[in-house]
Short mmCIF file of C-alpha atoms in Angstrom, two decimals:
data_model
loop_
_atom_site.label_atom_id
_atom_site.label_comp_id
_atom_site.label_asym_id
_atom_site.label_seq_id
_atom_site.Cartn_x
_atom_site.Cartn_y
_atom_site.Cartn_z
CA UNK Y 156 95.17 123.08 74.22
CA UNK Y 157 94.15 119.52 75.67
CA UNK Y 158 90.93 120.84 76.92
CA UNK Y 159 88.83 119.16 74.33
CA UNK Y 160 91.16 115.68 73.06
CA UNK Y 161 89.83 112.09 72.67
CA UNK Y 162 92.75 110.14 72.18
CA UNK Y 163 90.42 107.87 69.30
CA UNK Y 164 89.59 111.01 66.89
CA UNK Y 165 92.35 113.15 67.19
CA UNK Y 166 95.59 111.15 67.11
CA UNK Y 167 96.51 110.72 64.04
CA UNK Y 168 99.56 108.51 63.97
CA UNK Y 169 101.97 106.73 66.23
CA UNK Y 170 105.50 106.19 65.04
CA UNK Y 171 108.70 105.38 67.01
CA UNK Y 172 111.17 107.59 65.45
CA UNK Y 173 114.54 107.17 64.03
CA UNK Y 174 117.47 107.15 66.77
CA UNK Y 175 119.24 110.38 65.00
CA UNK Y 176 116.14 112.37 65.26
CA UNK Y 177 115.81 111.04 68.94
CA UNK Y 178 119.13 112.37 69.41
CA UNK Y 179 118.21 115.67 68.19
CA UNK Y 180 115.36 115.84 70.42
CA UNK Y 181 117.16 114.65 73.76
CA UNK Y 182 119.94 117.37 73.17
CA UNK Y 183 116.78 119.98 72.53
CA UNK Y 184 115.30 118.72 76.05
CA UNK Y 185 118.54 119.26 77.74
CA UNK Y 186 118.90 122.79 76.14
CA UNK Y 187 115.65 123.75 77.59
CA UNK Y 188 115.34 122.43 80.63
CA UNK Y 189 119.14 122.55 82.38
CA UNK Y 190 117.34 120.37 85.18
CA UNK Y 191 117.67 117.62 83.17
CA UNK Y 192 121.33 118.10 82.45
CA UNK Y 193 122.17 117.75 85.96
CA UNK Y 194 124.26 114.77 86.81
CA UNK Y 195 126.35 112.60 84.59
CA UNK Y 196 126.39 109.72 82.04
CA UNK Y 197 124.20 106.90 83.71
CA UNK Y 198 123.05 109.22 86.75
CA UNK Y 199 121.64 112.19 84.07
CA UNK Y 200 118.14 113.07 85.69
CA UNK Y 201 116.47 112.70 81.77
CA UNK Y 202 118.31 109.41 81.25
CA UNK Y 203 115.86 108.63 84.43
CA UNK Y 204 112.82 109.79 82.69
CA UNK Y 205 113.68 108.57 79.40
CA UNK Y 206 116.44 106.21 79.33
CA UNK Y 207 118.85 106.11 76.15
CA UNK Y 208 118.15 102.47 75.49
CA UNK Y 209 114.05 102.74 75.19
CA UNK Y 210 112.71 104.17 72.15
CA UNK Y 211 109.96 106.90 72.40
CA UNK Y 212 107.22 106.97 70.48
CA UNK Y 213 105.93 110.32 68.15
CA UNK Y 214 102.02 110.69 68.60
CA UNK Y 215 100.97 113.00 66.15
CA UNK Y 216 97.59 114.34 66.98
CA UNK Y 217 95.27 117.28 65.35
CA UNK Y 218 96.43 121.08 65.27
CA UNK Y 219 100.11 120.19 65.04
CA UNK Y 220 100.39 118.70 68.60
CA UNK Y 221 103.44 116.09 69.10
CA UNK Y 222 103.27 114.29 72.11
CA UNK Y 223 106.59 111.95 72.89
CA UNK Y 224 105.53 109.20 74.57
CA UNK Y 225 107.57 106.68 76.40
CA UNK Y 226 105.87 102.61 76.35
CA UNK Y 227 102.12 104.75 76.27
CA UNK Y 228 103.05 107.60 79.07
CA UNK Y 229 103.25 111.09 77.67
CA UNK Y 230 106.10 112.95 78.35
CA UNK Y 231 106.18 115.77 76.90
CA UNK Y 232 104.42 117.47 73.83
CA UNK Y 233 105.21 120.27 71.80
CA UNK Y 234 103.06 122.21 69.43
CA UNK Y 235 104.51 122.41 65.86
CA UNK Y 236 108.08 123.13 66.39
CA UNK Y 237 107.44 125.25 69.72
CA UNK Y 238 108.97 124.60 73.10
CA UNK Y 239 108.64 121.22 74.41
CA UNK Y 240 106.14 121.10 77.32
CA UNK Y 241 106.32 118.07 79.67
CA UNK Y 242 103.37 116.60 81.01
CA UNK Y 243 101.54 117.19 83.98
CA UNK Y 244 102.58 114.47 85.85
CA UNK Y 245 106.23 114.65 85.09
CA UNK Y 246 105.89 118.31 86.28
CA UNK Y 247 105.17 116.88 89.11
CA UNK Y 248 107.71 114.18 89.76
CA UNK Y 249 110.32 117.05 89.19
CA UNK Y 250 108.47 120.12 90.26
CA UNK Y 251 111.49 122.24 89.79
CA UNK Y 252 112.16 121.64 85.88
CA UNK Y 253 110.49 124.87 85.06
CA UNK Y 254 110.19 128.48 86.46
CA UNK Y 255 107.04 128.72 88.82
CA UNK Y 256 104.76 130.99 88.79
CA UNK Y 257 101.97 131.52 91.36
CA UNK Y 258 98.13 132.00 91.33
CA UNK Y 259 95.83 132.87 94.02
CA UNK Y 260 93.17 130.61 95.50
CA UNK Y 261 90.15 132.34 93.48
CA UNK Y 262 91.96 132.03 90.25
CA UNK Y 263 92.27 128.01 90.98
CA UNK Y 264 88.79 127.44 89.80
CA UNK Y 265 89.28 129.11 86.58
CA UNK Y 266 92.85 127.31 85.97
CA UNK Y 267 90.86 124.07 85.86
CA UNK Y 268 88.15 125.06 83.53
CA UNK Y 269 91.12 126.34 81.28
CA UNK Y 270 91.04 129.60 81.07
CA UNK Y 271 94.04 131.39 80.57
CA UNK Y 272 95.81 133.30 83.80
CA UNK Y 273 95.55 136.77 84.37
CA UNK Y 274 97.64 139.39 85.60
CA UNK Y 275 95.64 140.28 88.69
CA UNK Y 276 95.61 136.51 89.73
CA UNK Y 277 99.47 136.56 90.22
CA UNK Y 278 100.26 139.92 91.38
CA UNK Y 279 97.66 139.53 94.18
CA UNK Y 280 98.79 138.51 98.05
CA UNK Y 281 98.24 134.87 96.99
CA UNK Y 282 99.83 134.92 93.81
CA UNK Y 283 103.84 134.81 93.45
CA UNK Y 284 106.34 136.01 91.08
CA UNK Y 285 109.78 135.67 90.84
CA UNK Y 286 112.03 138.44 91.92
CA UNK Y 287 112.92 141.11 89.71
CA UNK Y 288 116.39 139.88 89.37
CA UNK Y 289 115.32 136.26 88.03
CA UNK Y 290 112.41 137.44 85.71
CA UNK Y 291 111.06 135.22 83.65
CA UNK Y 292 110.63 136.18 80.06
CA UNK Y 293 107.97 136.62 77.62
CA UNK Y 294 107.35 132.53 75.49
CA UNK Y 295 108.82 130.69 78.75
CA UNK Y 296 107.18 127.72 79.61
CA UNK Y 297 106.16 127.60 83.07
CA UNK Y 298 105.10 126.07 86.23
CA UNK Y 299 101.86 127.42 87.60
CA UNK Y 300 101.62 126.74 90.88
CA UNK Y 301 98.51 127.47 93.52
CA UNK Y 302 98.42 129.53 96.57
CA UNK Y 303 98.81 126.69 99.63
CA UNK Y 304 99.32 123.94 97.54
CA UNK Y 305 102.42 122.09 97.00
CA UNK Y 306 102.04 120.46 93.38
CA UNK Y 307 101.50 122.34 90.18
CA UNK Y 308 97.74 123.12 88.82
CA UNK Y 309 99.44 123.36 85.12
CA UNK Y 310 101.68 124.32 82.82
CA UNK Y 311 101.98 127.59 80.69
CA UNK Y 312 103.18 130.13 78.82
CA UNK Y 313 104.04 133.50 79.47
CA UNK Y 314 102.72 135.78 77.39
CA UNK Y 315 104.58 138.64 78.51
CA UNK Y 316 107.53 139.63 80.99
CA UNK Y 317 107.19 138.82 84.58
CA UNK Y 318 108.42 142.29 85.05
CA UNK Y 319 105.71 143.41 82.47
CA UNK Y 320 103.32 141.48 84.57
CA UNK Y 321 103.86 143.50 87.72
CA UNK Y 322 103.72 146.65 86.02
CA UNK Y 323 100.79 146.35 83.37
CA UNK Y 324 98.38 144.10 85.93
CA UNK Y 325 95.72 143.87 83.06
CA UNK Y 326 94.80 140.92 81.15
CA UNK Y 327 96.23 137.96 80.12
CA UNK Y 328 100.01 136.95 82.07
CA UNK Y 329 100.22 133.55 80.99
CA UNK Y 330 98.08 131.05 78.82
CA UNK Y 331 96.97 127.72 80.14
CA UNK Y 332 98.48 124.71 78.03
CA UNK Y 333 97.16 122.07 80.66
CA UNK Y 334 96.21 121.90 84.01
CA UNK Y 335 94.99 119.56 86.06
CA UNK Y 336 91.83 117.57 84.82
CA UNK Y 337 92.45 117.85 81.52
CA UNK Y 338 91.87 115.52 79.00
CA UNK Y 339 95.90 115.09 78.51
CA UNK Y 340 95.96 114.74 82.43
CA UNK Y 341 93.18 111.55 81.50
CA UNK Y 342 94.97 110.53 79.12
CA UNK Y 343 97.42 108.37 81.18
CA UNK Y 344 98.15 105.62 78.45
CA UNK Y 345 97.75 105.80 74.55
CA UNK Y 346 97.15 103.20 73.64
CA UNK I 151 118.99 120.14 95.19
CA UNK I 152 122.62 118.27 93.32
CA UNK I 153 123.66 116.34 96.41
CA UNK I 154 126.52 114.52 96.36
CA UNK I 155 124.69 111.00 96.06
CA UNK I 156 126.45 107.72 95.02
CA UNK I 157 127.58 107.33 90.95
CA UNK I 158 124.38 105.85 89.30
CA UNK I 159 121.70 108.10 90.99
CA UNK I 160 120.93 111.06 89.30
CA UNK I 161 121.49 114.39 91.49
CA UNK I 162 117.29 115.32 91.61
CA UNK I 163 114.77 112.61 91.90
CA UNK I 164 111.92 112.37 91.49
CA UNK I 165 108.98 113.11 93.83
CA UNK I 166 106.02 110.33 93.91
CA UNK I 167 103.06 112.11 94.38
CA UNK I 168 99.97 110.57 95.44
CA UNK I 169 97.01 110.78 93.27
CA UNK I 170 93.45 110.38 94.07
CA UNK I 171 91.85 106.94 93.10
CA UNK I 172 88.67 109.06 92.92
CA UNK I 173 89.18 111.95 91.10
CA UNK I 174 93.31 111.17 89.78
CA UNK I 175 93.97 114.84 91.47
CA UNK I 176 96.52 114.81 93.88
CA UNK I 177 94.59 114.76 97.06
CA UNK I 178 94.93 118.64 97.88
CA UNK I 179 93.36 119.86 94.28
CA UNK I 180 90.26 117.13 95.66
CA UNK I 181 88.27 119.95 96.53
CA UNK I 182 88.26 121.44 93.13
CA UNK I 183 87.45 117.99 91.18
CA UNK I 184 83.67 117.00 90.77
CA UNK I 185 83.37 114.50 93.36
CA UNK I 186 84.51 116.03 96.44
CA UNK I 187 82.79 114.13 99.51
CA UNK I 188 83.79 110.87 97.60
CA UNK I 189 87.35 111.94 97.46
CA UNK I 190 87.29 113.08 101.40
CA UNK I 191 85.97 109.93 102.33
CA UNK I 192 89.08 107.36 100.31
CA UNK I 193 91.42 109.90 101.59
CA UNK I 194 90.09 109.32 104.84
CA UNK I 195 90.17 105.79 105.10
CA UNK I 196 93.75 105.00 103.29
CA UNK I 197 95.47 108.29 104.12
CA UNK I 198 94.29 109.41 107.69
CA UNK I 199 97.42 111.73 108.18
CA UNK I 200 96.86 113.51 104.91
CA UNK I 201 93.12 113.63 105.62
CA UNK I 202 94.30 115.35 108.34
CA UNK I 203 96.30 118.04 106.87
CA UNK I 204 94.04 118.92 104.12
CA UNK I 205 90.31 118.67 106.04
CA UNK I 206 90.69 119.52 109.69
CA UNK I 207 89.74 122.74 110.85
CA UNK I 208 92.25 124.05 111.31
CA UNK I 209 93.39 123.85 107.66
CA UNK I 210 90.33 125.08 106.33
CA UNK I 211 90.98 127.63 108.41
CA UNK I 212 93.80 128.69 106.66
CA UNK I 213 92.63 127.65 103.44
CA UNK I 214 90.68 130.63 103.30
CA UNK I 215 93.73 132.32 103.36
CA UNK I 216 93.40 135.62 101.56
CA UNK I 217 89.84 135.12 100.15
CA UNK I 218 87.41 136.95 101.85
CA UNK I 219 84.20 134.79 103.73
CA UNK I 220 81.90 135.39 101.34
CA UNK I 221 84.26 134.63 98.08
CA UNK I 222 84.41 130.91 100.19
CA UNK I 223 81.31 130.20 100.67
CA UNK I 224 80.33 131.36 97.09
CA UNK I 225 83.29 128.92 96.20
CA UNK I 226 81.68 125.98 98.58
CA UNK I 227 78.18 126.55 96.97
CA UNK I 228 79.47 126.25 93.94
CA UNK I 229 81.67 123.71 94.38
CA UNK I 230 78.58 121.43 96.07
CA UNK I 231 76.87 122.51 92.89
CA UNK I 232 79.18 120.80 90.50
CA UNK I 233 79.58 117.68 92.44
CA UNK I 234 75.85 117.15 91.92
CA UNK I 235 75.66 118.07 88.49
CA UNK I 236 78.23 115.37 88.21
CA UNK I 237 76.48 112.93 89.99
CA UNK I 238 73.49 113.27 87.38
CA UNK I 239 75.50 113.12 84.84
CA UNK I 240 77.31 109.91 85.90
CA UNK I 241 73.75 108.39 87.23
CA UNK I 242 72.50 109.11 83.47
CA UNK I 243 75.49 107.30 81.70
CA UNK I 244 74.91 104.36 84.00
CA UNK I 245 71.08 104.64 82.86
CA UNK I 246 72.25 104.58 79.39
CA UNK I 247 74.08 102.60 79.61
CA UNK I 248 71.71 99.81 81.41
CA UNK I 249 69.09 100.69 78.90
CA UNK I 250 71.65 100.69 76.07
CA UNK I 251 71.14 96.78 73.86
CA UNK I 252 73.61 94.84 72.21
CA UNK I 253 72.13 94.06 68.62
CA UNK I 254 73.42 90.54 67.32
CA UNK I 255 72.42 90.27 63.32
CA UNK I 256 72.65 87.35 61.59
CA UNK I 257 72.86 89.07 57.62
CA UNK I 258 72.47 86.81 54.52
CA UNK I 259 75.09 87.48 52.05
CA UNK I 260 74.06 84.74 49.58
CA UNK I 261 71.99 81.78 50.11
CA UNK I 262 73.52 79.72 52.58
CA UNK I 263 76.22 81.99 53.50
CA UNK I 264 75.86 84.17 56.61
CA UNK I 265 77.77 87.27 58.51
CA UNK I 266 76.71 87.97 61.89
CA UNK I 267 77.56 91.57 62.88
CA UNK I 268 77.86 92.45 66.74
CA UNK I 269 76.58 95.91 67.47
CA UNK I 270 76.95 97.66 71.08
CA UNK I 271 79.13 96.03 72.66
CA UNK I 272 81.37 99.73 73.19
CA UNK I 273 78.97 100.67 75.81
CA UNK I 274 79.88 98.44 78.24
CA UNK I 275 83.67 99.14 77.47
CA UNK I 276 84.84 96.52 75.38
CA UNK I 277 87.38 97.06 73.08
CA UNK I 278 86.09 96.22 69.90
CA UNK I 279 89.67 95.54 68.56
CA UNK I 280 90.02 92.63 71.00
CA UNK I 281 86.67 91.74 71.13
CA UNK I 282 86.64 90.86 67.42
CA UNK I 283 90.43 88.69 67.93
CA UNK I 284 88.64 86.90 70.45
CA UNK I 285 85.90 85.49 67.99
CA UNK I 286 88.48 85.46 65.44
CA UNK I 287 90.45 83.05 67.09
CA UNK I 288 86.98 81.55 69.19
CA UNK I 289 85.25 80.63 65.59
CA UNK I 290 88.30 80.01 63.32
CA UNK I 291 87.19 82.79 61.00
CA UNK I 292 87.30 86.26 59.64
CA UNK I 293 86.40 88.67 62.30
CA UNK I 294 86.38 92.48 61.56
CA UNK I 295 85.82 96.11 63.21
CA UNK I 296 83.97 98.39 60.50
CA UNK I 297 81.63 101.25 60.81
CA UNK I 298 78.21 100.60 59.40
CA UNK I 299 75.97 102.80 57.59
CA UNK I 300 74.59 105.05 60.16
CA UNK I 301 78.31 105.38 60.98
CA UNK I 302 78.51 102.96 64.25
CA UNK I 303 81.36 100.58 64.69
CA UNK I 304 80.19 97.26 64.58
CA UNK I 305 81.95 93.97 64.77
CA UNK I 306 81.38 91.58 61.68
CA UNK I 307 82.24 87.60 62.32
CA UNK I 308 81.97 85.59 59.47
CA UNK I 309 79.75 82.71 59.24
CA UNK I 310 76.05 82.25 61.41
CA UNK I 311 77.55 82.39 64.91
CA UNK I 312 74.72 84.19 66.89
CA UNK I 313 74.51 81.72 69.24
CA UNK I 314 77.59 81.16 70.11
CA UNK I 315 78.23 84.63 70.70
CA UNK I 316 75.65 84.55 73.09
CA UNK I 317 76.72 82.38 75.09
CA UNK I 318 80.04 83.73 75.23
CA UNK I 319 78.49 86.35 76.55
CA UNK I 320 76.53 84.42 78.95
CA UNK I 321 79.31 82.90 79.71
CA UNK I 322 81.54 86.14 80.20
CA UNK I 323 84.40 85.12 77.89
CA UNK I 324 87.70 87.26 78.53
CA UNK I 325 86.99 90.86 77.54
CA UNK I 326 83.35 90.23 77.07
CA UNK I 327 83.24 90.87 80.87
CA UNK I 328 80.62 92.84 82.57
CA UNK I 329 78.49 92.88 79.54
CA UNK I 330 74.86 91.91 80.28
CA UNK I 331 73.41 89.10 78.87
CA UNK I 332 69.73 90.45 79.46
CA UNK I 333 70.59 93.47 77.25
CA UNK I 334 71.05 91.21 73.72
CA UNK I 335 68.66 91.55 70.59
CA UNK I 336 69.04 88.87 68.05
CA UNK I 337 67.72 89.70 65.01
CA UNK I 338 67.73 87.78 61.73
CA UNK I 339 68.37 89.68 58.46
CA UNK I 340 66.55 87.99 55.28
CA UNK I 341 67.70 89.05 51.72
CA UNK I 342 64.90 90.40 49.73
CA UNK I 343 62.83 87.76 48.35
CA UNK I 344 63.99 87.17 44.48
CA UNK I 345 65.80 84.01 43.09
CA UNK I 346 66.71 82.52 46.55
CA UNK I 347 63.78 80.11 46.32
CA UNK I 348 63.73 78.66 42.85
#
């Protein structure tokens, strides 16, 4: 998705939003990632990352992308009125916000040049998927780890059943929405 | 993970990884960014320990993992390939770049009356925004960013101030910084010939 972006052509407008729509989307974050629930009033782990007092700014950009950004550092971005996808580098502040999902060391190469993950990259010896019993299901966003590393290479979405994954073991498990070296992982301040 | 931690800190916090200064990766991804022995060699001199853990033998060792030997090297050669392609391709921006000129045009717009537009200057990363507030407020007049005809921003000041823009630049005036002054054009615009001399 961010594997072509220049932050001068394709955003289109900046706004800070109203505070009721803001509310709306903080109670949307919370719903989708419970690791951001954790923890109460002043000590909420999202009130860390984005606290209630600061305003957070809607970038629109080309192809429907949102990207909230909080004083110029993406957060997280959502395409049209999809799931909300944080950013690379918040992924990896709080590595365990989203499922993970691993790839093997060949498939590393290909997961920065943006191609999309295959089945045979995860199922492999180096690649890891959850347990049967904590499957992750078809449209989750996820974590995609690397085989022997500890941070995330990107962030995706699966495009079918973790269980489906396992049995199929042909074609495309989960689609790339950015990885590491992107030009959203450039992009470290809009300006 | 939800320790029992005093009132206002939150249950999970957050994990500051270190990034690259080279390539912005965090340090273990170095190897797949386009400027490998550059990255090895910052990690070695401000992170020895981590150096350590990611480049010794012993890790590489391991690296390999579950790849076979000849799926690594194929992965080394290429690897070695794109850092050089990278290198020429940074070593021909800064070429450009050296060879690219900033055009200063001083344009008539009627008799006496002069614009001088600024053309260039992007290439050595200035902002044009703040380049044109700066002779805004330098000149104490109207300073602009528009695109000209061949569709290339430009910077329009009003009034004849080519030469003090040059030696602003000379001079390296705020974010005129780093912009050479051996790489300036001046060039002055007549109006076509016609009722300005009667």
């Amino acid at each position: 998705m961010f594997k072509k972006f220049s932050p001068k052509e394709d955003i289109a407008s900046q706004t800070s939003i109203k505070s009721s729509v803001q509310r709306h989307i903080r109670a949307s974050l919370l719903k989708q990632f419970p690791l951001l629930a954790q923890g109460e009033g002043e000590a909420q782990v999202l009130e860390h990352i984005w606290p209630k007092k600061e305003n957070i700014t809607l970038v629109k950009c080309k192809e429907h992308i949102s990207i909230f950004a909080l004083h110029g550092e993406p957060l997280f971005f959502q395409h049209f009125d999809g799931p909300f996808f944080p950013t690379l580098r918040l992924l990896h502040k709080y590595p365990n916000m989203l499922p993970q999902v691993g790839i093997d060391r060949g498939a590393i190469k290909f997961l920065l040049a943006g191609a999309s993950m295959m089945c045979p990259g995860l199922t492999s010896a180096g690649g890891m998927l959850p347990p049967s019993s904590h499957s992750i299901p078809e449209g989750a966003v996820v974590a995609i780890m690397a085989e022997g590393k500890d941070h995330a290479a990107g962030v995706g979405l699966m495009k079918m059943d973790s269980e489906q994954v396992k049995k199929v073991n042909k074609g495309v498990a989960v689609e790339s929405i950015t990885y590491l070296g992107d030009d959203l992982w450039s992009l470290q301040n809009i300006s | 993970m939800a320790d029992t931690a005093g009132p206002s800190e939150p249950p999970v916090k957050p994990i500051e990884v270190l990034y690259c200064e080279v390539c912005s990766f965090p340090p273990e991804y170095c190897e797949f960014g386009s400027s490998v022995s550059k990255c090895k060699q910052w990690l070695e001199k401000e992170h020895p320990d981590l150096y350590e853990k990611y480049w010794s033998d012993e890790a590489l060792v391991k690296k390999i993992g579950t790849l076979s030997v000849e799926n690594q090297k194929k992965l080394d050669v290429d690897s070695a390939k794109k850092e050089a392609k990278a290198e020429a391709k940074a070593s021909a921006a800064e070429k450009k770049r050296k060879e690219s000129k900033i055009t200063i045009k001083r344009v008539e717009r009627n008799k006496r009356k002069h614009v001088t537009s600024v053309q260039g200057l992007e290439a050595f990363g200035v902002d044009l925004k703040k380049a044109s507030k700066l002779f805004a407020q330098k000149f104490a007049t109207g300073s602009s960013v528009s695109k000209n005809l061949q569709g290339l921003e430009e910077i329009v000041v009003q009034g004849d101030v080519t030469e003090e823009i040059i030696d602003m630049i000379v001079d390296q005036v705020g974010v005129l910084k780093g912009v050479p002054e051996k790489n300036i054009i001046k060039i002055e615009e007549k109006k076509k010939k016609g009722g300005d001399d009667e």
